[in-house]
Backbone as a ProteinNet text record, in pm:
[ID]
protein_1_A
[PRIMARY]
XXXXXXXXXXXXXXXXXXXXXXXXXXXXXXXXXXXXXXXXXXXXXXXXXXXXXXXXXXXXXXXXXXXXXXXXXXXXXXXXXXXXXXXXXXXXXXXXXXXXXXXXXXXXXXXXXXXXXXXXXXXXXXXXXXXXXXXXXXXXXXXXXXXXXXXXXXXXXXXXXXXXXXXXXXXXXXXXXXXXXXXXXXXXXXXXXXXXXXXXXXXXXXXXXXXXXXXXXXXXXXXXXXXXXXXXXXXXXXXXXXXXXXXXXXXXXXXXXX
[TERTIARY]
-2580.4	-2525.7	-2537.9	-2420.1	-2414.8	-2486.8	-2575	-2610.2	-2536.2	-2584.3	-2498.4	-2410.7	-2315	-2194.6	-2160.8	-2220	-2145.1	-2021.7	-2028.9	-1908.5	-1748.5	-1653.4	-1488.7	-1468.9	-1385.1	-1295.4	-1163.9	-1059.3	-934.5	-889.8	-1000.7	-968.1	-853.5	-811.3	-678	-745.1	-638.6	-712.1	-645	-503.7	-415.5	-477.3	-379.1	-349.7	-205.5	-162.6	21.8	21.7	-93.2	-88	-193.3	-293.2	-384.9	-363.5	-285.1	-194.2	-128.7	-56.1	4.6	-127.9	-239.5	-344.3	-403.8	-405.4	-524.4	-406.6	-325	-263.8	-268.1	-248.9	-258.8	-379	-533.9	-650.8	-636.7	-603.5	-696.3	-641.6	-498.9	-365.7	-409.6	-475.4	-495	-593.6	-649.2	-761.4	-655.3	-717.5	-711.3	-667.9	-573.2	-579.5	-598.5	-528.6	-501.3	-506	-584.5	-598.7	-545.1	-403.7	-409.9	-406.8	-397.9	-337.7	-223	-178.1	-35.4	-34.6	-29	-49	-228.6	-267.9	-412.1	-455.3	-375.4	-443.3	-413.5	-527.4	-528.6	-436.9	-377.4	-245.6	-299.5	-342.3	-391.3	-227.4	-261.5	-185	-262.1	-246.9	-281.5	-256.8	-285.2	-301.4	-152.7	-137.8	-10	126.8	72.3	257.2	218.9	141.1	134	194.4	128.2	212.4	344.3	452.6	555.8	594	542.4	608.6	590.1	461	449.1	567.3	612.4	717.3	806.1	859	1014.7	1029.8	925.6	920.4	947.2	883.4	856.6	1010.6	1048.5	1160.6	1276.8	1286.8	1335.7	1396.1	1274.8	1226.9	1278.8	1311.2	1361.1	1524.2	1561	1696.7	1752.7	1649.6	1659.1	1671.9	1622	1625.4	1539.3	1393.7	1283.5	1285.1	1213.1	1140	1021.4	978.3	821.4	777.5	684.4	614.6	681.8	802.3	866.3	753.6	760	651	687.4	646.4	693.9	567	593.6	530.5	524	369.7	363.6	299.8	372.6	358.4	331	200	224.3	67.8	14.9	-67.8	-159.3	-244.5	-354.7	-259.1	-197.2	-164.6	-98.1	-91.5	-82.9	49.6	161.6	259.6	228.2	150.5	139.5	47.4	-60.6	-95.7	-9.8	97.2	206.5	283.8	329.1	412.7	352.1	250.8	156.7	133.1	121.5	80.8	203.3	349.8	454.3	499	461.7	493.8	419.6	277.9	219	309.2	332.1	353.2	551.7	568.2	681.8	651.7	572.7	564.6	528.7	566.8	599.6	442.8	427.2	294.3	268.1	197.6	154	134.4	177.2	132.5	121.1	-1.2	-64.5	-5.4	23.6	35	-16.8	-134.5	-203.7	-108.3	-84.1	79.2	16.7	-65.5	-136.6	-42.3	-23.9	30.8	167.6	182	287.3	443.2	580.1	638.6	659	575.8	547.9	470.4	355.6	228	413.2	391.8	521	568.3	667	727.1	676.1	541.3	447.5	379.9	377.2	293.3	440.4	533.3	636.8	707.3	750.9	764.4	721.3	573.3	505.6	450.9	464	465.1	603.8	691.2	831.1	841.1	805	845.5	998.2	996.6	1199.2	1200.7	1099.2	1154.7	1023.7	1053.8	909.5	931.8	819.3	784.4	747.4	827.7	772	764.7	650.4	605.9	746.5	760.2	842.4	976.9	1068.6	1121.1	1086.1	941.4	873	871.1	784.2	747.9	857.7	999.5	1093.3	1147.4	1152.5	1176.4	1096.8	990	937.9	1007.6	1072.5	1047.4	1207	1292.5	1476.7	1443.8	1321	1347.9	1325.8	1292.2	1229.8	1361.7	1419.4	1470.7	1547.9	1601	1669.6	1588.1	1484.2	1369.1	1319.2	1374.1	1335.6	1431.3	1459.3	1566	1512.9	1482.3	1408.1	1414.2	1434.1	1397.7	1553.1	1553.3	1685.4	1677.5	1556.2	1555.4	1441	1437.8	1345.4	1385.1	1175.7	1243.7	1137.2	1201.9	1135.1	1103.7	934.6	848.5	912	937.9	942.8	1107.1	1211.8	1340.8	1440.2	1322.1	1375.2	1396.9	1464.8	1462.5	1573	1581.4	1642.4	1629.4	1642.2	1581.3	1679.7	1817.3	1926.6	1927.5	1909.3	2020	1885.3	1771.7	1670.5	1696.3	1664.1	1686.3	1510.1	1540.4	1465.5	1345.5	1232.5	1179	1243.4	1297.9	1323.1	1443.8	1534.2	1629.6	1631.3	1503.2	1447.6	1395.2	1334.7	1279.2	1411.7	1540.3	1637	1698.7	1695.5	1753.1	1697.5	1561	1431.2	1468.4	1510.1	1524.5	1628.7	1726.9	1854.8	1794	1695.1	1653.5	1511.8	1542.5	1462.4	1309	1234.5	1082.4	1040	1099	1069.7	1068.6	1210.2	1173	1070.6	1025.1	863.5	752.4	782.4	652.8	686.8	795	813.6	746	812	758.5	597.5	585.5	347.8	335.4	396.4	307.8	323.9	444.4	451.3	384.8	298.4	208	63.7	28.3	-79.7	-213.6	-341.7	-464.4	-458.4	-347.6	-341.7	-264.8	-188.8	-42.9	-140.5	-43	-72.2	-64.1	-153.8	-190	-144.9	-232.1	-186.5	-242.3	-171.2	-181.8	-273.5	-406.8	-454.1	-451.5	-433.4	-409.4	-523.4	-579.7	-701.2	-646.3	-761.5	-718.9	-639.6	-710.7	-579.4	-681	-824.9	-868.8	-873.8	-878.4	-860	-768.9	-613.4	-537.9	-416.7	-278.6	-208.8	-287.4	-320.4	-317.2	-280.1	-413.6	-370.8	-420.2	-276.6	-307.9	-399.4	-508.9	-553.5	-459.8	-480.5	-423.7	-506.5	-511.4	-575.5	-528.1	-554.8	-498.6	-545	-444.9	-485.2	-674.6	-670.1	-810.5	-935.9	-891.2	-976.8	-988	-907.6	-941.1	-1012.1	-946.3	-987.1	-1155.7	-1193.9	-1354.7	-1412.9	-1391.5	-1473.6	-1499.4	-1383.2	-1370.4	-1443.6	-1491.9	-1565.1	-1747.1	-1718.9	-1905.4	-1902.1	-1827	-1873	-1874.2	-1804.4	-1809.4	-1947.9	-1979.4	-2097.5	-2247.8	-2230.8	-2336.5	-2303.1	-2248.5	-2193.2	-2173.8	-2120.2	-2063.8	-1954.7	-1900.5	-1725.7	-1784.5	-1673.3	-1653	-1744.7	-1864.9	-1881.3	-1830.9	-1866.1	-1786.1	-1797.8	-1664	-1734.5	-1696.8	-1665	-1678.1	-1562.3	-1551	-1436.7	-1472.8	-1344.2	-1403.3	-1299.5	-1335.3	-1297.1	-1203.1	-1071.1	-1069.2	-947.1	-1013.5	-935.5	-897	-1014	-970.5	-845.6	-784.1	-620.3	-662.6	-555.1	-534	-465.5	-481.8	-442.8	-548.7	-669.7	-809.2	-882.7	-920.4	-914.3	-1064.3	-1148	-1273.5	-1184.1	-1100.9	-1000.1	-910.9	-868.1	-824.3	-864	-1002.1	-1133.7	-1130.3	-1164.4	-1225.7	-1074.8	-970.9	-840.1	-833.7	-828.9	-841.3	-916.1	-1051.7	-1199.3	-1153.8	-1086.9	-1037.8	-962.4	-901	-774.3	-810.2	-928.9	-958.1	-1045.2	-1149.3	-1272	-1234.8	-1105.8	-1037.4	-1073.7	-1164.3	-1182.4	-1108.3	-1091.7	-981	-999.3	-883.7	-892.9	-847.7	-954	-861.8	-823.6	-673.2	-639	-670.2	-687.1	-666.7	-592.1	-513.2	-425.3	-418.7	-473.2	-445	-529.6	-557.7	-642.4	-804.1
-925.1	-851	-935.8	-961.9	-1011.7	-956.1	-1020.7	-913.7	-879.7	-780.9	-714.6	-799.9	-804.2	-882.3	-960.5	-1020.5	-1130.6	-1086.5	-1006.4	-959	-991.3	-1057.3	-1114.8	-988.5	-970.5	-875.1	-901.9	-830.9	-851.1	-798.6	-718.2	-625.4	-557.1	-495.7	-426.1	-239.4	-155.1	-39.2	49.5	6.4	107.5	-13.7	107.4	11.2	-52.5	-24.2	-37.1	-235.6	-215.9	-409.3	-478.8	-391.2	-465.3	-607.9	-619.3	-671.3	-761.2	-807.8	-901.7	-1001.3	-906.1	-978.1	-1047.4	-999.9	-1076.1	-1189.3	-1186.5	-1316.7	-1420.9	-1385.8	-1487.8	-1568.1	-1462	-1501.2	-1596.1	-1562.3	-1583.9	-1661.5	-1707.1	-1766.6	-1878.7	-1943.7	-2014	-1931.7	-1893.4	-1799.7	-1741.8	-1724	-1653.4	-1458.5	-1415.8	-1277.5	-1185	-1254.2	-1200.9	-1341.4	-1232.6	-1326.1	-1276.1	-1294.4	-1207	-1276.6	-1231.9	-1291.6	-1316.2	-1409.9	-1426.1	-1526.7	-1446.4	-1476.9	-1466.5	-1647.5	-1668.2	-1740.3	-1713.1	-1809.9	-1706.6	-1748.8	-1702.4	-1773.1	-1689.8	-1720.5	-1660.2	-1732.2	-1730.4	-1692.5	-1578.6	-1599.3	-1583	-1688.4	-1713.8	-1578.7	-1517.1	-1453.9	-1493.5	-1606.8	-1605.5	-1630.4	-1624.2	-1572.8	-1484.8	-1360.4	-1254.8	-1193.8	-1262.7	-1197.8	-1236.5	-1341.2	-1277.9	-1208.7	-1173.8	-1043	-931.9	-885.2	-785.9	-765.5	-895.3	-865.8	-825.9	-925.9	-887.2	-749.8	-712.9	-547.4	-441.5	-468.8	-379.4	-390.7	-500.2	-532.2	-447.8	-480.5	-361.9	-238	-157	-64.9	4.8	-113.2	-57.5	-27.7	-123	-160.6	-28.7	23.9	137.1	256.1	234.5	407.7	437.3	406	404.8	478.4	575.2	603.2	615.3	586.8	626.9	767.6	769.6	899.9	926.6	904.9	904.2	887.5	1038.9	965.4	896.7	803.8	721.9	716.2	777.2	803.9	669	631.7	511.9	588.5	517.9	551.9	424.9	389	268.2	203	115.6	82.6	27.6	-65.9	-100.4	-267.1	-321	-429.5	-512.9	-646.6	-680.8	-598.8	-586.9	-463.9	-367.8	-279.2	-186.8	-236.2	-300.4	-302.9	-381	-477.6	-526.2	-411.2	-345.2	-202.5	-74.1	-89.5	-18.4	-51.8	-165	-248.8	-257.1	-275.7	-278.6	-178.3	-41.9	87.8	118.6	81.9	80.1	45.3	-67	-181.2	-143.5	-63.4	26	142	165.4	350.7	475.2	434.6	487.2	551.9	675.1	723.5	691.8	682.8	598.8	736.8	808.8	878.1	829.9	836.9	746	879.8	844.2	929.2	863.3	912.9	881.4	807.8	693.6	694.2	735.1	860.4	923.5	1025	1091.5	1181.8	1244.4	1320.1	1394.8	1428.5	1440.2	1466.2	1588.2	1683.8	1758.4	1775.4	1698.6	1641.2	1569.4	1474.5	1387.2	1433.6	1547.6	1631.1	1711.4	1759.2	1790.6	1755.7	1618.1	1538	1480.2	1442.9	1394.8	1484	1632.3	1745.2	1739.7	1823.2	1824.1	1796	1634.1	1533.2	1510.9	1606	1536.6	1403.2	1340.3	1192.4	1175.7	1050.8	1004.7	904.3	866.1	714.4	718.9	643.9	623.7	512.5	406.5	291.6	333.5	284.6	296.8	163.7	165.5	61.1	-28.5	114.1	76.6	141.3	164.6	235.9	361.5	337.6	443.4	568.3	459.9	575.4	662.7	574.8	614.3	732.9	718.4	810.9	962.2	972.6	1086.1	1153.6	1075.9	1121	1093.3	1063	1088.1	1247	1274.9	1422.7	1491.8	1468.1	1588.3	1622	1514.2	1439.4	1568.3	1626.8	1763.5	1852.3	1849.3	1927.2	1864.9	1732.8	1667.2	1626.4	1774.1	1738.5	1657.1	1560.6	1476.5	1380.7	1330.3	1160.2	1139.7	1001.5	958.4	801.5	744.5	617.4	605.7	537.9	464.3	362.5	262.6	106.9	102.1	3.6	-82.1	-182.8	-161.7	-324.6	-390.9	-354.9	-393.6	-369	-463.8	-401.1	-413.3	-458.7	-471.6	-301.6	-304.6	-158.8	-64.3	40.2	136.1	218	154.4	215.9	297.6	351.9	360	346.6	444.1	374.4	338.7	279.5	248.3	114.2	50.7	-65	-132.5	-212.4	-305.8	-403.7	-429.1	-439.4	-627.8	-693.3	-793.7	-813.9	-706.2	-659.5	-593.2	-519.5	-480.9	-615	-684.3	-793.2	-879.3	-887.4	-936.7	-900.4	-755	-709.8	-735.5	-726.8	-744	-874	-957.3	-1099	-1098.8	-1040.5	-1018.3	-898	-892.7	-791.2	-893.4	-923.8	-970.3	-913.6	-1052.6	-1005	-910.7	-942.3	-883.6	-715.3	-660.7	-513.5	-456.5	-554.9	-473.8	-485.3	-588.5	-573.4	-506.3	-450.2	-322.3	-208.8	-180.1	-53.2	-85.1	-161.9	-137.6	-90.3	-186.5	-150.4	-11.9	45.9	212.2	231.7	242.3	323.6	312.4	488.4	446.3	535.8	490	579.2	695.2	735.2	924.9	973.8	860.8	905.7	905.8	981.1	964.6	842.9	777.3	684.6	688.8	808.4	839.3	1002.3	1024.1	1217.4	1139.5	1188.6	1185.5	1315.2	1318.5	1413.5	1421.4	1582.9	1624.3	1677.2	1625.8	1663.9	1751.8	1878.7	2008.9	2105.4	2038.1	2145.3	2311.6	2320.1	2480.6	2568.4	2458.7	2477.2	2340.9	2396	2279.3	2170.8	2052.3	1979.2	1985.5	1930.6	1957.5	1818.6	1771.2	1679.3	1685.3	1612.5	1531.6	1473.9	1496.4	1375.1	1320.4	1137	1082.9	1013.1	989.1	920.7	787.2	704.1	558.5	549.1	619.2	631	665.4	740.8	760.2	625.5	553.6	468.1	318.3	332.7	209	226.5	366.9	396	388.5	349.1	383.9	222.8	174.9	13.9	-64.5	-39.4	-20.7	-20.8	92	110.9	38.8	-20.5	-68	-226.3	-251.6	-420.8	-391.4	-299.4	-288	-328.1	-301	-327.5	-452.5	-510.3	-648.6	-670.6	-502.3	-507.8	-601.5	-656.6	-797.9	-838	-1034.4	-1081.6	-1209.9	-1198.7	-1324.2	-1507.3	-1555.7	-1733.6	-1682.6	-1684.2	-1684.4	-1564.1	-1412.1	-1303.5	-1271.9	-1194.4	-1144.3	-1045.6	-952.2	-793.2	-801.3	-787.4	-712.3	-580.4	-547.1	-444.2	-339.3	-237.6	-190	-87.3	34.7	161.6	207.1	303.2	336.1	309.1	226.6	257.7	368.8	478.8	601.6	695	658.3	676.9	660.2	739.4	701.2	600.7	535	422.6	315.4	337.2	174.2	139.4	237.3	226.2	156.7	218.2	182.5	58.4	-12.5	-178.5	-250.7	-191.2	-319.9	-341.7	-168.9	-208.8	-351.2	-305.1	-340.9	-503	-513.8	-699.5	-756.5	-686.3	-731	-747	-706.5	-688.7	-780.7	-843.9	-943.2	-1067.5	-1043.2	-1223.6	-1226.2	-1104.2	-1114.4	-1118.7	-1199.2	-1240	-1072.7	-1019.8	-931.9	-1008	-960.2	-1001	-852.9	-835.9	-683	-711	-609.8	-562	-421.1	-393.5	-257.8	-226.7	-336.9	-250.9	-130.8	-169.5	-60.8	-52.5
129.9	243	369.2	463.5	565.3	691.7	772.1	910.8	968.6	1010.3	1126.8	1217.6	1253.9	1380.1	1342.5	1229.6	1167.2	1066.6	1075.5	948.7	1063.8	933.1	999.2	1016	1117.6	1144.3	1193.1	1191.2	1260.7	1398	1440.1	1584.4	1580	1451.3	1415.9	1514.4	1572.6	1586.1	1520.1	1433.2	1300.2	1216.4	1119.9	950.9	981.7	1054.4	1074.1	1132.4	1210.4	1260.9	1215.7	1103	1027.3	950.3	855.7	817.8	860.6	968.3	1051.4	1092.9	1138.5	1217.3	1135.2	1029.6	911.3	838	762.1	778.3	855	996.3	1123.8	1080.6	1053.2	1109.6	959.8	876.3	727.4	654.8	738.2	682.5	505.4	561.1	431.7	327.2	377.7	266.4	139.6	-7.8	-71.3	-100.3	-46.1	-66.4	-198.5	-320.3	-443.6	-551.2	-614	-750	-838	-940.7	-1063.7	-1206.8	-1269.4	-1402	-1455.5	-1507.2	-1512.4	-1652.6	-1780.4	-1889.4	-1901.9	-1953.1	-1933.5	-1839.8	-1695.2	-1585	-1480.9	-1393.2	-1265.9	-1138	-1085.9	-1023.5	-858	-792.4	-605.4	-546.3	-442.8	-292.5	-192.5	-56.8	19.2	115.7	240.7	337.2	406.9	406.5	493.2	388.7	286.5	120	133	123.7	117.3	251.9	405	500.2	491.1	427.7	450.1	347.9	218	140.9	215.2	260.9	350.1	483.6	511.1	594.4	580.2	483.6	458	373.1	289.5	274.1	369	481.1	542.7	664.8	676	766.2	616	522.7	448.4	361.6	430.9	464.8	589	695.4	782.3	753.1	717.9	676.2	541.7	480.4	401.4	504.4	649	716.1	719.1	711.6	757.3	894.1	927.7	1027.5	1077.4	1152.5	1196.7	1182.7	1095.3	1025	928.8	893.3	730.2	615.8	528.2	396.5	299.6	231.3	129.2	14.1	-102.1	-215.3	-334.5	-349.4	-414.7	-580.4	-712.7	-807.3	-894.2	-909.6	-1006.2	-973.2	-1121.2	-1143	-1044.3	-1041	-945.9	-999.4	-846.4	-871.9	-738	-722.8	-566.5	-491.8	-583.5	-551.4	-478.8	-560.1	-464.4	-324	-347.9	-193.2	-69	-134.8	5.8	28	-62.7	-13.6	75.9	15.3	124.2	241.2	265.9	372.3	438.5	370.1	475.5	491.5	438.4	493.9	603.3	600.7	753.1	870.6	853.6	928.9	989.5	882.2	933.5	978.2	985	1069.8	975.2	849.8	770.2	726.3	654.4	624.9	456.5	401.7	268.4	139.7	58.3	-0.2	-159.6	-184.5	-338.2	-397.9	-545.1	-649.4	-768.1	-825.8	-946.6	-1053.9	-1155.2	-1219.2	-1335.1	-1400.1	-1506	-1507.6	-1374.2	-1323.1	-1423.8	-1460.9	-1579.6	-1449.3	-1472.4	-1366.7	-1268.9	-1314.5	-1215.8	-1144	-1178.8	-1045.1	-967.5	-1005.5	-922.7	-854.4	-918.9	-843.3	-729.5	-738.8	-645.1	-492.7	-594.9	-463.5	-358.5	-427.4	-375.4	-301.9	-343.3	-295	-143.1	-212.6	-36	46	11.9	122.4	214.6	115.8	172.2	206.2	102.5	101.8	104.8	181.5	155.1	35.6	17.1	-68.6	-181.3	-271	-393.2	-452.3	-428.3	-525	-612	-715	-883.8	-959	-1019.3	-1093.4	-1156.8	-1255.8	-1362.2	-1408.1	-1515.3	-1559	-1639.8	-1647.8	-1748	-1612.8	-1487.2	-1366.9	-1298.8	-1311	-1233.1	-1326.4	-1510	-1545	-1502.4	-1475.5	-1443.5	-1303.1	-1219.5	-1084.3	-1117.3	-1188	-1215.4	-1328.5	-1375.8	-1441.6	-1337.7	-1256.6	-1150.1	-1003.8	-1028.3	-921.7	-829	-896.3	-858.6	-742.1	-797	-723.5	-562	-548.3	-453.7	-333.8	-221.2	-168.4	-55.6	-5	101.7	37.4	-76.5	-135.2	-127.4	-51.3	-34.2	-100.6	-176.7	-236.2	-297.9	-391.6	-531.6	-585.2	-523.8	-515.6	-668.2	-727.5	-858.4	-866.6	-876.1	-847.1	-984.3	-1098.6	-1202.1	-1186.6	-1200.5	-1212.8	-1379.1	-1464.1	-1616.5	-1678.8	-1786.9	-1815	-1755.2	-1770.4	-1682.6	-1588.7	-1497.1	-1373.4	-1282.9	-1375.6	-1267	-1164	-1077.8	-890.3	-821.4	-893.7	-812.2	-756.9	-643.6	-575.7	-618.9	-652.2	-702.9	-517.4	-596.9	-467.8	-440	-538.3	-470.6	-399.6	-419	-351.4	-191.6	-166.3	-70.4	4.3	-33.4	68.5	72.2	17.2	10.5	195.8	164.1	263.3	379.3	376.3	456.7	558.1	447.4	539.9	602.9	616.1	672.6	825.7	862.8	975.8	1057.7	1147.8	1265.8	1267.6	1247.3	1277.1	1400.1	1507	1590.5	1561.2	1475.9	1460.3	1415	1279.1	1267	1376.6	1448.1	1564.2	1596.4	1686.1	1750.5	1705.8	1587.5	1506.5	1449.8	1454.8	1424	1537.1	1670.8	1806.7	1805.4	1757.6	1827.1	1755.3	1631.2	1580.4	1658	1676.4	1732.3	1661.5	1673.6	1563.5	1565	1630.9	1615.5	1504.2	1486.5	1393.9	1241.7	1186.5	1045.9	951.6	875.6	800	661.7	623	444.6	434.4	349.6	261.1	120.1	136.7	-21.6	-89.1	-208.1	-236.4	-334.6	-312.8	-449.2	-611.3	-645.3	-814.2	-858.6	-760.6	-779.7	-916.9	-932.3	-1073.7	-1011.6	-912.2	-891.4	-798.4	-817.5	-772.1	-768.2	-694.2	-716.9	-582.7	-621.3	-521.4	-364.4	-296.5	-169	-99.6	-5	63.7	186.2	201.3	307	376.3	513.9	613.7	656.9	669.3	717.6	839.1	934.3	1071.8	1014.9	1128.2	1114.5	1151.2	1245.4	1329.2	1202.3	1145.5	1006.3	976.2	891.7	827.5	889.7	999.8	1076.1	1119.2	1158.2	1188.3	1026	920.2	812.5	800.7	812.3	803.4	910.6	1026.4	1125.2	1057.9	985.4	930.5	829	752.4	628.6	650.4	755.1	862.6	922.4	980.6	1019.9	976.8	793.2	694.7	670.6	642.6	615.5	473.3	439.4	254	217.6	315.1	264	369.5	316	413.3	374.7	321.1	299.4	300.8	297.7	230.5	84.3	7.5	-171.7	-195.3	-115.8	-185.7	-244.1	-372.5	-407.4	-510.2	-462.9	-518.4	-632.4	-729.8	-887.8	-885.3	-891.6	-826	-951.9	-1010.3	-1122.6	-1145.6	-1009.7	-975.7	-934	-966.8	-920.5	-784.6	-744.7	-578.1	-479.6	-606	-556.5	-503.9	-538.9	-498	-366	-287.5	-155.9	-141.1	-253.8	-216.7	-241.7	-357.9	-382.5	-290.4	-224.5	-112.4	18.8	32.7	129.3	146.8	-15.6	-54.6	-24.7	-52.2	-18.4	95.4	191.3	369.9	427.6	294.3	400.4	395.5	216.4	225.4	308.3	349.7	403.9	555.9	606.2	716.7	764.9	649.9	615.9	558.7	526.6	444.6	350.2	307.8	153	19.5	-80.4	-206.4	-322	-329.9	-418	-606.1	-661.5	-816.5	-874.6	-922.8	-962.7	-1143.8	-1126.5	-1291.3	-1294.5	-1360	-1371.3	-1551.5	-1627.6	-1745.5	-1799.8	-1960.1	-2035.3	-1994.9
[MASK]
++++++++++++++++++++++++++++++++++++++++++++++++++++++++++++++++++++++++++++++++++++++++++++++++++++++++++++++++++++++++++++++++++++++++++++++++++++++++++++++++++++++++++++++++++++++++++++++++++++++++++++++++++++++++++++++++++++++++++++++++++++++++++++++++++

């Protein structure tokens, strides 16, 4: 454990310009480690900031608005955390959905969040949320990290950062700066065992004060550290530990399988 004040920080006060700042700071550092066959495959802080960009630039280009919810469905993997990260970074509010989840959780969580849009892993995920689809009058798009398979009219995420690059950096600065720690961050949503699920709202201000105490102890951040990371990131501690990396320069390695 690091002492006290010594722990990196980014002086981010959302999640919406967390992200931008820590690339800048961490640019060469390590962000993600994954697997890719039998080798470990590094991205740096500043390849990762521009996927995070051009996602999130769009995003805009999809109709994005500030406070728009956007529903994430899909394994523990660097995917989902740049999409997350460029839905911040667009205005946009973050809603995890477990991908265990059967399609009427889906339909649920997606429902009454009134999400507009949903990352889905796959064609397996998108099938759940094209049976439901009827039920969901507010979703106006579904992007596919994975675009093999059948994913009908889903737009594929390399298609999205396609578009992304065709829209001026400057608009996402615009849109982080307007976010401010009051606005909404993310809807977690509870298990639902004694009832249907009910979202939490968390403000940016939430997350940024938790990330605050756990910099405080000097749990990340080290020279050397890197967190193991295999919990759904639909989970609001796996959640916690990606912030806290992303904030400390700390290297995530994902695991999403069995």
């Amino acid at each position: 454990m690091m002492e006290a004040g010594t722990t990196p920080t980014t002086g981010s006060t959302t999640i919406a310009d967390l992200f931008a700042r820590a690339a800048a700071q961490y640019a060469d550092k390590v962000m993600v480690r994954r697997k890719v066959g039998d080798e470990w495959v590094d991205t740096t802080f500043a390849e990762a900031g521009e996927i995070v960009s051009e996602i999130g630039r769009g995003l805009l280009d999809l109709g994005l608005e500030k406070g728009d919810r956007v529903s994430l469905l899909a394994n523990t993997r660097p995917e989902w955390a740049y999409c997350s990260l460029a839905i911040s970074a667009a205005g946009g509010v973050v809603v995890p959905i477990y991908p265990t989840n059967s399609p009427e959780e889906c339909e649920w969580v997606a429902g009454n969040s009134e999400s507009v849009g949903i990352v889905c892993e796959d064609a397996e995920q998108i099938a759940k949320i094209q049976a439901v689809r009827g039920s969901l009058p507010n979703l106006r798009w579904i992007i596919a990290i994975d675009g093999s398979g059948d994913i009908a009219d889903a737009i594929t995420l390399d298609a999205v950062r396609e578009r992304g690059r065709g829209r001026g950096e400057d608009e996402l600065e615009e849109r982080s700066a307007s976010v401010t720690p009051d606005d909404g961050y993310t809807f977690i949503y509870t298990s639902g065992t004694t009832g249907p699920p009910k979202g939490c709202v968390l403000l940016h201000r939430n997350y940024r004060s938790v990330l605050d105490m756990i910099n405080e102890r000097g749990l990340l951040g080290a020279d050397g550290d890197l967190v193991y990371l295999f919990l759904p990131l639909a989970h609001a501690f796996a959640l916690l530990i990606q912030l806290g990396a992303v904030d400390t320069g700390t290297t995530v390695a994902y695991y999403g399988g069995d």
